[in-house]
Amino acid sequence: MFVSDNLSVNEKGNLTIGGADTVALAEKYGTPLYVMDEQMIRSALRRFHESMEKFYGGKGLVCYASKAFSCKEMCRIVASEGDGLDAVSIGELYTAVQAGFPMEKVGFHGNNKTNEELRYALENGVGHIIVDNISELHRLEALAESMGKVPHIMLRIKPGIDAHTHQFIMTGQIDSKFGFALETGEAFEAIKEAVSCKNLKLVGLHCHIGSQIFDIDPFVAAAEVMIDLMAKVSRELDYSIPGLNLGGGFGIKYLNEHDPQPFEKYLERVSAAVKAKCDEYGFDQPYIYIEPGRSIAAPAGITLYTVGARKEIPGIRTYVSVDGGMADSPRYILYGSEYEAVIANKANEERSEKVTIAGKCCESGDLIGENMLLQHAEPGDIIAVCATGAYNYSMSSNYNRLQKPAVVFVNNGESRIAVKRETLEDIVRNDV
Ligand code: LLP
């Protein structure tokens, strides 16, 4: 009935998430409110690392892509599952450090890392740095030498795979700001140079072909292309690269009609492809890293809003206005991303009307979604937007000087604050 398995209805007819009554959560913590289900996060992480065990003999690490949703509590949960982390800025690194995350399990990304960020990564013992371009390679080499360190690096490669997803979140093709292109020979030249750097140790190649991808074939194709490249490096440079990072990007179910493949299937097919290619070339299977973000965080989360107004424009549409909007839910205005929604206090009733859920920001495009199937909405109702655990809180802003909502974690019916709601004082904190 609901888009995520952790949602249900209790005896009061209220929507529950992870066993907690969402109407009670809205009352206790206020709205807008992000709610994350801890058990759902843990079970997604386990499904990935158990599949890594089952299909690839455990020779790999699941590195949760913290850009999807990062806060100290999330880092603690990932750490307690024994998984790694992908961080893409000093802010994400700092969050991990503050949470006591084992930094040797962190991969540091970014297409324009500053020297301050690189230094911070080295000082804090980050496991490896994924180098994006030649000037970064040179800067890192100089920095490592000056700090007397030999960091482990990977190189980000554009494998030239066309993944069928939104243009803004497609990254594997040649016209992308991320990484070294394979087709032009740029990648091979960069590898040659990296191998010759005295203060850097090349431990892997990395690729990430995009996000919200349903089809497994492009992942398999990318893995094969990467092993081909590793074989060329081994043959021509006599250097065997021990690691292969295949990025993230697994599609999830946002709408009832979506039917993503189970993660297990992805790992089964990719593992088989890597093994087959390695056998073909007669070399050892690399240590594999994957970086799922959305698939860990999105299905675990919902956002709760209170309806403030209903506006019926005969023959045109009905607007239902809520107390948040593009500041906490930016994906509709950015990508036209669609979600399922439920009126939490009417969860047992039929979803009988199609409405536009509008935010409270000062622009017409500020919508949570259009043509959303919903129970009859009235002021005071609590709307739950489903599968919002990834790229909502992490992409939220203070547009219109709105305060960012709190994040609450639920665990088997119990709730706790993970991130406090911003106060008005927070809004002017850095103003002078
Ligand atoms: N690894 C790298 C290098 C990435 O760039 C990303 C996402 C991931 C892993 C995780 O991908 P995931 O498993 O979450 O698909 N803001 C957009 C998504 C941008 C993804 C950026 N990179 C959205 O809201 O759809």
GROMACS .gro file of C-alpha atoms in nm, residues 157-160 173-175 179-190 229 232:
model
   21
  157ILE     CA    1   3.764   0.792  -1.437
  158LYS     CA    2   3.481   0.880  -1.676
  159PRO     CA    3   3.418   0.539  -1.827
  160GLY     CA    4   3.205   0.678  -2.112
  173GLN     CA    5   2.991   1.048  -1.995
  174ILE     CA    6   3.280   1.235  -2.156
  175ASP     CA    7   3.112   1.574  -2.120
  179GLY     CA    8   3.720   1.286  -1.359
  180PHE     CA    9   3.956   1.184  -1.637
  181ALA     CA   10   3.814   1.076  -1.972
  182LEU     CA   11   3.888   0.726  -2.088
  183GLU     CA   12   3.823   0.767  -2.462
  184THR     CA   13   4.071   1.050  -2.511
  185GLY     CA   14   4.360   0.872  -2.341
  186GLU     CA   15   4.354   1.132  -2.062
  187ALA     CA   16   4.283   0.865  -1.801
  188PHE     CA   17   4.577   0.647  -1.899
  189GLU     CA   18   4.815   0.945  -1.900
  190ALA     CA   19   4.693   1.045  -1.554
  229LEU     CA   20   4.169  -0.029  -1.812
  232LYS     CA   21   4.602  -0.219  -1.981
   0.00000   0.00000   0.00000
